mmCIF file of C-alpha atoms in Angstrom:
data_model
loop_
_atom_site.group_PDB
_atom_site.id
_atom_site.type_symbol
_atom_site.label_atom_id
_atom_site.label_comp_id
_atom_site.label_asym_id
_atom_site.label_seq_id
_atom_site.Cartn_x
_atom_site.Cartn_y
_atom_site.Cartn_z
ATOM 1 C CA MET R 30 0.000 0.000 0.000
ATOM 2 C CA VAL R 31 1.446 3.348 -0.987
ATOM 3 C CA TYR R 32 0.220 6.364 0.931
ATOM 4 C CA HIS R 33 0.341 9.266 -1.471
ATOM 5 C CA LEU R 34 0.281 12.511 0.496
ATOM 6 C CA ASN R 35 -0.707 15.270 -1.872
ATOM 7 C CA ALA R 36 -2.193 18.763 -1.647
ATOM 8 C CA THR R 37 -5.657 17.672 -0.629
ATOM 9 C CA ARG R 38 -5.862 14.245 0.910
ATOM 10 C CA ILE R 39 -4.182 10.959 1.689
ATOM 11 C CA ARG R 40 -4.918 8.356 -0.923
ATOM 12 C CA SER R 41 -3.928 4.692 -0.899
ATOM 13 C CA TRP R 42 -2.752 2.846 -3.963
ATOM 14 C CA LYS R 43 -2.386 -0.913 -4.263
ATOM 15 C CA MET R 44 1.334 -1.161 -4.555
ATOM 16 C CA ASP R 45 4.232 -2.115 -2.294
ATOM 17 C CA LEU R 46 3.126 -2.634 1.299
ATOM 18 C CA ASN R 47 6.430 -1.313 2.582
ATOM 19 C CA LEU R 48 6.722 1.922 0.631
ATOM 20 C CA ILE R 49 5.508 5.359 1.607
ATOM 21 C CA ARG R 50 5.857 7.912 -1.168
ATOM 22 C CA LEU R 51 5.168 11.606 -0.923
ATOM 23 C CA SER R 52 4.453 13.897 -3.831
ATOM 24 C CA ALA R 53 6.027 17.352 -4.063
ATOM 25 C CA PRO R 54 5.938 19.647 -2.290
ATOM 26 C CA PHE R 55 6.878 17.538 0.727
ATOM 27 C CA THR R 56 4.243 18.408 3.296
ATOM 28 C CA LEU R 57 2.891 16.708 6.370
ATOM 29 C CA THR R 58 1.274 18.678 9.179
ATOM 30 C CA HIS R 59 -2.357 19.321 8.352
ATOM 31 C CA ALA R 60 -3.265 22.945 7.821
ATOM 32 C CA VAL R 61 -6.746 24.440 8.080
ATOM 33 C CA PRO R 62 -8.452 24.160 4.674
ATOM 34 C CA ASN R 63 -9.507 27.370 3.003
ATOM 35 C CA LYS R 64 -12.561 27.961 0.870
ATOM 36 C CA SER R 65 -10.839 26.703 -2.251
ATOM 37 C CA HIS R 66 -10.086 23.407 -0.471
ATOM 38 C CA ASN R 67 -6.346 23.945 -0.759
ATOM 39 C CA SER R 68 -5.799 22.068 2.471
ATOM 40 C CA HIS R 69 -2.430 20.412 2.729
ATOM 41 C CA PHE R 70 -0.099 18.532 4.990
ATOM 42 C CA ARG R 71 3.006 20.385 5.991
ATOM 43 C CA LEU R 72 6.012 19.094 7.862
ATOM 44 C CA THR R 73 6.760 21.709 10.455
ATOM 45 C CA SER R 74 10.201 22.767 11.542
ATOM 46 C CA ILE R 75 12.612 20.011 12.447
ATOM 47 C CA SER R 76 15.967 20.746 13.922
ATOM 48 C CA VAL R 77 18.185 18.246 12.152
ATOM 49 C CA SER R 78 21.689 19.319 12.880
ATOM 50 C CA ARG R 79 23.395 21.679 15.233
ATOM 51 C CA MET R 80 27.122 21.568 15.055
ATOM 52 C CA SER R 81 29.357 22.303 17.976
ATOM 53 C CA SER R 82 29.016 25.773 19.443
ATOM 54 C CA ARG R 83 32.406 25.635 21.062
ATOM 55 C CA LYS R 84 34.659 28.544 20.364
ATOM 56 C CA GLY R 85 36.360 28.270 17.012
ATOM 57 C CA LYS R 86 33.855 25.779 15.615
ATOM 58 C CA ARG R 87 31.239 26.393 13.006
ATOM 59 C CA GLN R 88 27.836 26.954 14.556
ATOM 60 C CA PHE R 89 24.955 25.977 12.369
ATOM 61 C CA SER R 90 21.217 25.664 12.851
ATOM 62 C CA PHE R 91 19.366 23.861 10.106
ATOM 63 C CA ASP R 92 15.671 23.318 9.475
ATOM 64 C CA PRO R 93 15.576 20.271 7.152
ATOM 65 C CA VAL R 94 12.153 21.170 5.838
ATOM 66 C CA ARG R 95 12.504 24.857 5.173
ATOM 67 C CA GLY R 96 16.210 24.593 4.529
ATOM 68 C CA SER R 97 17.011 27.715 6.479
ATOM 69 C CA GLY R 98 20.640 27.540 7.455
ATOM 70 C CA THR R 99 22.358 30.383 9.220
ATOM 71 C CA ARG R 100 25.966 30.568 10.261
ATOM 72 C CA SER R 101 26.920 32.250 13.466
ATOM 73 C CA GLU R 102 29.550 34.920 13.629
ATOM 74 C CA ALA R 103 32.071 32.341 14.766
ATOM 75 C CA ALA R 104 34.664 31.643 12.102
ATOM 76 C CA PHE R 105 34.273 28.462 10.083
ATOM 77 C CA ASP R 106 37.091 26.181 11.205
ATOM 78 C CA GLU R 107 38.147 24.418 8.007
ATOM 79 C CA ALA R 108 40.909 22.408 9.660
ATOM 80 C CA ALA R 109 38.596 21.095 12.394
ATOM 81 C CA PHE R 110 35.878 20.222 9.882
ATOM 82 C CA GLU R 111 38.300 18.307 7.647
ATOM 83 C CA ALA R 112 39.993 16.550 10.567
ATOM 84 C CA GLU R 113 36.659 15.341 11.885
ATOM 85 C CA ARG R 114 35.549 14.214 8.430
ATOM 86 C CA LEU R 115 38.726 12.224 7.830
ATOM 87 C CA SER R 116 38.578 10.655 11.288
ATOM 88 C CA LEU R 117 34.972 9.564 10.883
ATOM 89 C CA ASP R 118 35.603 8.252 7.384
ATOM 90 C CA ALA R 119 38.571 6.201 8.620
ATOM 91 C CA LYS R 120 36.461 4.677 11.385
ATOM 92 C CA ALA R 121 33.660 3.967 8.905
ATOM 93 C CA ARG R 122 36.027 2.154 6.538
ATOM 94 C CA GLU R 123 37.385 0.054 9.406
ATOM 95 C CA THR R 124 33.890 -1.055 10.344
ATOM 96 C CA MET R 125 32.993 -1.691 6.699
ATOM 97 C CA ALA R 126 36.052 -3.936 6.429
ATOM 98 C CA GLU R 127 34.878 -5.874 9.494
ATOM 99 C CA THR R 128 31.394 -6.128 8.009
ATOM 100 C CA SER R 129 32.696 -7.485 4.716
ATOM 101 C CA LYS R 130 34.581 -10.245 6.582
ATOM 102 C CA ARG R 131 31.551 -11.090 8.709
ATOM 103 C CA GLU R 132 29.132 -11.345 5.794
ATOM 104 C CA ASN R 133 29.984 -14.783 4.463
ATOM 105 C CA GLU R 134 27.913 -17.526 2.836
ATOM 106 C CA ASP R 135 25.070 -17.131 5.323
ATOM 107 C CA ASP R 136 24.493 -13.506 4.374
ATOM 108 C CA PRO R 137 22.576 -12.795 1.150
ATOM 109 C CA ARG R 138 24.703 -9.662 0.602
ATOM 110 C CA ALA R 139 28.019 -11.522 0.658
ATOM 111 C CA TRP R 140 28.246 -11.646 -3.149
ATOM 112 C CA LYS R 141 28.409 -7.846 -3.291
ATOM 113 C CA TRP R 142 31.476 -7.753 -1.045
ATOM 114 C CA VAL R 143 33.199 -10.369 -3.201
ATOM 115 C CA ILE R 144 32.853 -8.135 -6.268
ATOM 116 C CA ARG R 145 33.804 -4.975 -4.380
ATOM 117 C CA LYS R 146 36.970 -6.527 -2.969
ATOM 118 C CA ARG R 147 37.961 -7.880 -6.375
ATOM 119 C CA ILE R 148 37.681 -4.426 -7.953
ATOM 120 C CA TRP R 149 39.470 -2.638 -5.098
ATOM 121 C CA ASP R 150 42.293 -5.205 -5.204
ATOM 122 C CA LEU R 151 42.536 -4.955 -8.995
ATOM 123 C CA MET R 152 42.744 -1.174 -8.992
ATOM 124 C CA GLU R 153 45.525 -1.202 -6.428
ATOM 125 C CA ALA R 154 47.397 -4.054 -8.173
ATOM 126 C CA GLN R 155 47.248 -2.366 -11.583
ATOM 127 C CA ASN R 156 48.096 1.005 -10.005
ATOM 128 C CA VAL R 157 45.087 2.720 -11.566
ATOM 129 C CA ALA R 158 43.979 3.831 -8.118
ATOM 130 C CA GLN R 159 44.472 7.456 -7.175
ATOM 131 C CA ASN R 160 44.520 9.182 -3.801
ATOM 132 C CA PRO R 161 42.972 8.813 -1.357
ATOM 133 C CA ARG R 162 44.519 5.357 -1.091
ATOM 134 C CA PRO R 163 44.050 2.577 -0.406
ATOM 135 C CA VAL R 164 40.772 2.682 -2.307
ATOM 136 C CA HIS R 165 39.237 -0.162 -0.321
ATOM 137 C CA HIS R 166 35.889 0.732 1.237
ATOM 138 C CA ARG R 167 35.678 3.934 -0.789
ATOM 139 C CA ILE R 168 34.155 5.085 -4.034
ATOM 140 C CA PRO R 169 37.573 4.613 -5.648
ATOM 141 C CA ASN R 170 39.423 7.471 -7.241
ATOM 142 C CA PHE R 171 41.171 6.433 -10.436
ATOM 143 C CA VAL R 172 43.642 7.407 -13.126
ATOM 144 C CA GLY R 173 41.704 9.226 -15.827
ATOM 145 C CA ALA R 174 38.890 10.410 -13.565
ATOM 146 C CA SER R 175 39.115 13.893 -15.081
ATOM 147 C CA THR R 176 38.951 12.441 -18.603
ATOM 148 C CA ALA R 177 35.857 10.431 -17.678
ATOM 149 C CA ALA R 178 34.364 13.590 -16.177
ATOM 150 C CA GLN R 179 35.102 15.470 -19.390
ATOM 151 C CA LYS R 180 33.202 12.858 -21.379
ATOM 152 C CA LEU R 181 30.335 13.197 -18.926
ATOM 153 C CA GLY R 182 30.416 16.961 -19.380
ATOM 154 C CA GLU R 183 30.021 16.501 -23.124
ATOM 155 C CA LEU R 184 26.806 14.511 -22.772
ATOM 156 C CA GLU R 185 23.670 16.151 -24.106
ATOM 157 C CA GLU R 186 22.006 15.150 -20.839
ATOM 158 C CA PHE R 187 24.551 17.215 -18.932
ATOM 159 C CA ARG R 188 24.577 20.121 -21.378
ATOM 160 C CA ILE R 189 20.830 20.772 -21.094
ATOM 161 C CA SER R 190 20.717 20.299 -17.307
ATOM 162 C CA ASN R 191 20.166 23.242 -15.008
ATOM 163 C CA CYS R 192 20.530 21.339 -11.733
ATOM 164 C CA VAL R 193 22.897 18.401 -11.302
ATOM 165 C CA LYS R 194 23.102 16.219 -8.200
ATOM 166 C CA VAL R 195 26.659 14.922 -7.748
ATOM 167 C CA ASN R 196 28.039 12.642 -5.051
ATOM 168 C CA PRO R 197 30.786 14.146 -2.843
ATOM 169 C CA ASP R 198 33.498 11.573 -3.624
ATOM 170 C CA SER R 199 36.965 12.274 -5.063
ATOM 171 C CA PRO R 200 36.579 10.777 -8.578
ATOM 172 C CA GLN R 201 33.588 13.033 -9.250
ATOM 173 C CA LYS R 202 35.312 16.249 -8.146
ATOM 174 C CA GLN R 203 35.858 17.307 -11.766
ATOM 175 C CA VAL R 204 32.152 16.737 -12.467
ATOM 176 C CA ARG R 205 31.324 19.112 -9.643
ATOM 177 C CA PHE R 206 33.781 21.620 -11.118
ATOM 178 C CA LEU R 207 32.190 21.360 -14.573
ATOM 179 C CA THR R 208 28.766 21.824 -13.015
ATOM 180 C CA LEU R 209 29.708 25.033 -11.209
ATOM 181 C CA SER R 210 31.896 26.443 -13.975
ATOM 182 C CA GLY R 211 29.032 25.824 -16.398
ATOM 183 C CA SER R 212 26.765 28.069 -14.287
ATOM 184 C CA LYS R 213 24.632 25.119 -13.257
ATOM 185 C CA MET R 214 23.213 24.466 -9.807
ATOM 186 C CA LEU R 215 25.184 21.832 -7.899
ATOM 187 C CA LEU R 216 23.217 19.703 -5.456
ATOM 188 C CA THR R 217 25.402 17.570 -3.230
ATOM 189 C CA PRO R 218 24.657 15.520 -0.104
ATOM 190 C CA GLN R 219 26.341 16.324 3.148
ATOM 191 C CA PRO R 220 28.805 13.481 3.903
ATOM 192 C CA ARG R 221 26.911 10.375 4.987
ATOM 193 C CA LEU R 222 23.917 12.672 5.609
ATOM 194 C CA ARG R 223 25.357 13.053 9.114
ATOM 195 C CA THR R 224 25.122 16.837 9.355
ATOM 196 C CA GLY R 225 21.778 17.280 7.660
ATOM 197 C CA PHE R 226 20.537 16.696 4.159
ATOM 198 C CA PHE R 227 21.598 18.299 0.855
ATOM 199 C CA SER R 228 23.381 21.537 0.079
ATOM 200 C CA VAL R 229 23.044 23.715 -3.001
ATOM 201 C CA VAL R 230 26.007 25.574 -4.465
ATOM 202 C CA GLU R 231 25.904 28.005 -7.385
ATOM 203 C CA SER R 232 28.725 30.058 -8.857
ATOM 204 C CA HIS R 233 27.082 33.356 -7.902
ATOM 205 C CA MET R 234 27.237 32.277 -4.241
ATOM 206 C CA LEU R 235 31.032 32.065 -4.302
ATOM 207 C CA PRO R 236 33.660 34.750 -3.730
ATOM 208 C CA PRO R 237 35.006 36.217 -7.002
ATOM 209 C CA THR R 238 38.377 34.513 -6.697
ATOM 210 C CA PRO R 239 40.047 31.966 -9.006
ATOM 211 C CA ARG R 240 40.211 29.312 -6.298
ATOM 212 C CA ALA R 241 36.597 29.678 -5.184
ATOM 213 C CA ILE R 242 35.082 27.104 -7.563
ATOM 214 C CA ASN R 243 37.860 24.607 -6.810
ATOM 215 C CA GLU R 244 37.208 25.024 -3.099
ATOM 216 C CA ALA R 245 33.441 24.665 -3.588
ATOM 217 C CA CYS R 246 34.042 21.230 -5.139
ATOM 218 C CA THR R 247 35.291 19.885 -1.797
ATOM 219 C CA SER R 248 33.350 18.883 1.305
ATOM 220 C CA VAL R 249 34.915 21.774 3.192
ATOM 221 C CA GLY R 250 33.929 24.207 0.435
ATOM 222 C CA VAL R 251 30.350 22.967 0.341
ATOM 223 C CA ALA R 252 30.102 23.311 4.121
ATOM 224 C CA LYS R 253 31.588 26.800 3.888
ATOM 225 C CA HIS R 254 29.706 28.214 0.899
ATOM 226 C CA GLY R 255 26.707 25.956 0.292
ATOM 227 C CA ARG R 256 23.094 26.603 1.192
ATOM 228 C CA PRO R 257 21.426 23.709 3.025
ATOM 229 C CA ILE R 258 18.007 22.806 1.679
ATOM 230 C CA GLY R 259 15.060 21.033 3.228
ATOM 231 C CA LEU R 260 12.614 18.389 2.136
ATOM 232 C CA ASP R 261 10.060 20.948 0.985
ATOM 233 C CA GLU R 262 12.548 22.762 -1.238
ATOM 234 C CA LYS R 263 10.973 23.264 -4.658
ATOM 235 C CA ILE R 264 13.740 21.976 -6.844
ATOM 236 C CA LYS R 265 13.967 19.980 -10.051
ATOM 237 C CA VAL R 266 17.059 17.840 -10.506
ATOM 238 C CA ASP R 267 17.806 17.245 -14.182
ATOM 239 C CA LEU R 268 20.681 14.783 -13.846
ATOM 240 C CA ILE R 269 22.057 12.518 -11.126
ATOM 241 C CA VAL R 270 25.763 11.669 -11.027
ATOM 242 C CA ILE R 271 26.531 8.786 -8.742
ATOM 243 C CA GLY R 272 29.776 7.102 -7.676
ATOM 244 C CA SER R 273 30.324 3.370 -8.145
ATOM 245 C CA VAL R 274 32.686 0.585 -7.171
ATOM 246 C CA ALA R 275 31.482 -1.703 -9.967
ATOM 247 C CA VAL R 276 28.917 -1.396 -12.736
ATOM 248 C CA ASP R 277 27.602 -3.769 -15.401
ATOM 249 C CA PRO R 278 27.388 -2.042 -18.799
ATOM 250 C CA ARG R 279 24.980 -4.676 -20.129
ATOM 251 C CA THR R 280 22.306 -4.107 -17.488
ATOM 252 C CA GLY R 281 23.110 -0.862 -15.660
ATOM 253 C CA ALA R 282 23.396 -2.764 -12.370
ATOM 254 C CA ARG R 283 25.653 -0.911 -9.937
ATOM 255 C CA LEU R 284 27.437 -1.522 -6.650
ATOM 256 C CA GLY R 285 28.478 1.296 -4.327
ATOM 257 C CA LYS R 286 30.800 1.004 -1.375
ATOM 258 C CA GLY R 287 28.194 -0.674 0.800
ATOM 259 C CA GLU R 288 26.753 1.957 3.129
ATOM 260 C CA GLY R 289 23.505 2.590 1.253
ATOM 261 C CA PHE R 290 23.558 6.384 1.366
ATOM 262 C CA ALA R 291 23.248 6.799 -2.414
ATOM 263 C CA GLU R 292 20.000 4.843 -2.250
ATOM 264 C CA LEU R 293 18.685 6.956 0.625
ATOM 265 C CA GLU R 294 19.604 10.152 -1.212
ATOM 266 C CA TYR R 295 17.790 8.928 -4.313
ATOM 267 C CA GLY R 296 14.750 7.926 -2.271
ATOM 268 C CA MET R 297 14.511 11.304 -0.563
ATOM 269 C CA LEU R 298 14.759 13.129 -3.887
ATOM 270 C CA ARG R 299 11.841 10.999 -5.054
ATOM 271 C CA TYR R 300 9.957 12.074 -1.951
ATOM 272 C CA MET R 301 10.583 15.697 -2.782
ATOM 273 C CA GLY R 302 9.298 15.260 -6.309
ATOM 274 C CA ALA R 303 12.701 16.484 -7.499
ATOM 275 C CA ILE R 304 13.261 13.441 -9.720
ATOM 276 C CA ASP R 305 11.290 10.684 -11.397
ATOM 277 C CA ASP R 306 11.934 7.570 -13.457
ATOM 278 C CA SER R 307 12.980 9.664 -16.443
ATOM 279 C CA THR R 308 15.779 11.486 -14.579
ATOM 280 C CA PRO R 309 19.051 10.134 -16.023
ATOM 281 C CA VAL R 310 21.481 8.484 -13.617
ATOM 282 C CA VAL R 311 25.128 8.642 -14.726
ATOM 283 C CA THR R 312 28.280 7.174 -13.212
ATOM 284 C CA SER R 313 31.954 7.756 -14.005
ATOM 285 C CA VAL R 314 34.353 4.849 -13.444
ATOM 286 C CA HIS R 315 37.603 3.367 -14.703
ATOM 287 C CA ASP R 316 37.279 0.752 -17.432
ATOM 288 C CA CYS R 317 38.481 -1.936 -15.025
ATOM 289 C CA GLN R 318 35.390 -1.270 -12.882
ATOM 290 C CA LEU R 319 33.155 -2.599 -15.658
ATOM 291 C CA VAL R 320 31.978 -6.090 -14.720
ATOM 292 C CA ASP R 321 29.633 -8.748 -16.086
ATOM 293 C CA ASP R 322 28.774 -10.689 -12.941
ATOM 294 C CA ILE R 323 26.320 -8.538 -10.994
ATOM 295 C CA PRO R 324 23.242 -10.800 -10.775
ATOM 296 C CA VAL R 325 20.233 -8.585 -11.461
ATOM 297 C CA GLU R 326 17.917 -11.050 -9.754
ATOM 298 C CA LYS R 327 19.803 -10.546 -6.480
ATOM 299 C CA LEU R 328 19.566 -6.763 -6.465
ATOM 300 C CA LEU R 329 17.367 -5.228 -3.793
ATOM 301 C CA ILE R 330 14.355 -3.048 -4.491
ATOM 302 C CA HIS R 331 16.193 0.087 -3.341
ATOM 303 C CA ASP R 332 19.343 -0.469 -5.462
ATOM 304 C CA VAL R 333 19.780 2.341 -8.001
ATOM 305 C CA PRO R 334 20.675 1.340 -11.590
ATOM 306 C CA VAL R 335 22.554 3.629 -13.975
ATOM 307 C CA ASP R 336 21.524 4.807 -17.433
ATOM 308 C CA ILE R 337 24.902 6.052 -18.653
ATOM 309 C CA ILE R 338 28.495 5.046 -17.853
ATOM 310 C CA CYS R 339 31.430 7.326 -18.601
ATOM 311 C CA THR R 340 34.962 5.926 -18.492
ATOM 312 C CA PRO R 341 38.223 7.518 -19.670
ATOM 313 C CA THR R 342 37.814 5.710 -23.002
ATOM 314 C CA GLN R 343 34.092 5.397 -23.715
ATOM 315 C CA VAL R 344 30.494 6.395 -23.049
ATOM 316 C CA ILE R 345 28.008 3.567 -22.599
ATOM 317 C CA TYR R 346 24.228 3.855 -22.659
ATOM 318 C CA THR R 347 23.003 0.838 -20.697
ATOM 319 C CA ASN R 348 19.326 0.997 -21.680
ATOM 320 C CA THR R 349 18.707 -0.503 -18.269
ATOM 321 C CA SER R 350 15.455 -2.293 -17.607
ATOM 322 C CA ILE R 351 16.049 -2.454 -13.846
ATOM 323 C CA PRO R 352 13.268 -0.520 -12.065
ATOM 324 C CA LYS R 353 14.368 2.582 -10.222
ATOM 325 C CA PRO R 354 13.417 2.967 -6.539
ATOM 326 C CA GLN R 355 10.180 4.822 -5.934
ATOM 327 C CA GLY R 356 11.014 6.286 -2.542
ATOM 328 C CA ILE R 357 12.180 5.211 0.908
ATOM 329 C CA TYR R 358 11.585 1.539 1.682
ATOM 330 C CA TRP R 359 11.087 1.641 5.409
ATOM 331 C CA ASP R 360 11.243 -2.127 5.840
ATOM 332 C CA LYS R 361 14.851 -1.991 4.602
ATOM 333 C CA LEU R 362 15.934 0.672 7.116
ATOM 334 C CA SER R 363 17.335 -0.685 10.359
ATOM 335 C CA PRO R 364 16.637 1.027 13.703
ATOM 336 C CA GLU R 365 20.347 1.915 13.778
ATOM 337 C CA LYS R 366 20.221 3.623 10.382
ATOM 338 C CA LEU R 367 17.137 5.578 11.399
ATOM 339 C CA GLY R 368 18.941 6.597 14.557
ATOM 340 C CA GLN R 369 21.834 7.869 12.478
ATOM 341 C CA ILE R 370 19.806 10.082 10.128
ATOM 342 C CA ARG R 371 17.669 12.389 12.187
ATOM 343 C CA VAL R 372 15.614 13.739 9.289
ATOM 344 C CA LEU R 373 14.477 10.215 8.414
ATOM 345 C CA ARG R 374 13.686 9.415 12.043
ATOM 346 C CA GLU R 375 11.570 12.515 12.430
ATOM 347 C CA LEU R 376 9.957 11.927 9.058
ATOM 348 C CA LYS R 377 8.960 8.405 10.046
ATOM 349 C CA ARG R 378 7.490 9.594 13.330
ATOM 350 C CA ARG R 379 5.438 12.315 11.673
ATOM 351 C CA ILE R 380 4.157 10.051 8.909
ATOM 352 C CA GLU R 381 3.015 7.617 11.566
ATOM 353 C CA GLN R 382 1.278 10.442 13.422
ATOM 354 C CA GLU R 383 -0.487 11.712 10.307
ATOM 355 C CA THR R 384 -1.542 8.300 8.959
ATOM 356 C CA GLY R 385 -2.206 6.671 12.311
ATOM 357 C CA GLN R 386 -0.307 3.618 11.100
ATOM 358 C CA LYS R 387 2.983 2.140 12.215
ATOM 359 C CA LEU R 388 5.601 2.031 9.477
ATOM 360 C CA PRO R 389 7.721 -1.115 9.169
ATOM 361 C CA THR R 390 11.335 -1.180 10.288
ATOM 362 C CA GLY R 391 14.130 -3.263 8.848
ATOM 363 C CA PRO R 392 16.313 -5.751 10.701
ATOM 364 C CA SER R 393 19.013 -4.601 13.086
ATOM 365 C CA GLU R 394 22.526 -4.030 11.739
ATOM 366 C CA LYS R 395 25.946 -2.877 12.895
ATOM 367 C CA LEU R 396 26.687 0.582 11.564
ATOM 368 C CA PRO R 397 29.977 2.477 11.194
ATOM 369 C CA PRO R 398 30.966 4.656 14.179
ATOM 370 C CA THR R 399 29.633 7.731 12.330
ATOM 371 C CA ALA R 400 26.189 6.526 13.324
ATOM 372 C CA GLN R 401 27.073 6.242 16.980
ATOM 373 C CA ARG R 402 28.846 9.497 17.700
ATOM 374 C CA LYS R 403 27.221 11.985 20.038
ATOM 375 C CA ARG R 404 25.938 15.271 18.645
#
């Protein structure tokens, strides 16, 4: 059953029992209807993230629905932000490595780790990996990433786009640069969604200095110059660029690094009405990341397929027939993952309040330390 929350009423459709999908604009708390019956459901203010207010740290208050982010007068501490990011990422990779060892024959996801490890090992052995290294448990950076990005930038799908969502990983940095230098809107997720939701960056928001766009292509730059948005932001994303560890050019099947954030980001954009099935999904990878052994029948309902693959040597249109996710699949989200992403936790609670029905929750899992840190 899909609960479709639109401008006037809650309707139920006979579809997936475990999927709740919201149409844009994203609204939840019921407002008093006016004479024209323009009653609607609006999600009221949620405080998603408040970074440390200690002296020298960036202070930030963010409403994930309205997207109103305001920096305090305290200076943005770039060094502290980057040090924390690197520390948390290192801990996350350690836990992912432990998870990959633990998920053996008894775990239905074990086959994914086999392919991931093979690709990571291959890239290091053939020395096509680029910093940050080792590439294990990352979206791997690779030799020729800028060339692959250039091919992506030449796509008609990119050329006609006004707003491009790009993942924050190293191999797609040049894609983010091409987006901003082409006067397009860059939409990028905050790392692991741990500090909020998405941020928007546009060239007119940056200081008029030569290094400004380069800086804005980094996580520090996005945190410094970007504008956080909320779930009710009226935005249309024309193209999605996504990082991959492995991708099958015959089917468009894709594997990420194993944390599932790309799928959550995609699902939330569906919630916002910012994308639909026709929104192209593109990935840029090294040619050695092309594989032919991702079993489509074993993919999960929330796995995101790709339409176009750009490598340093070629552009591949997959003509994928794999269905794209329609939203957030609550029965796949563990209590730990919900605990990690405050906007999803609050969203779940409010949907349950508005519908009067309990949403399903996925099985328990062990998450990287980023999910367990205190805010």
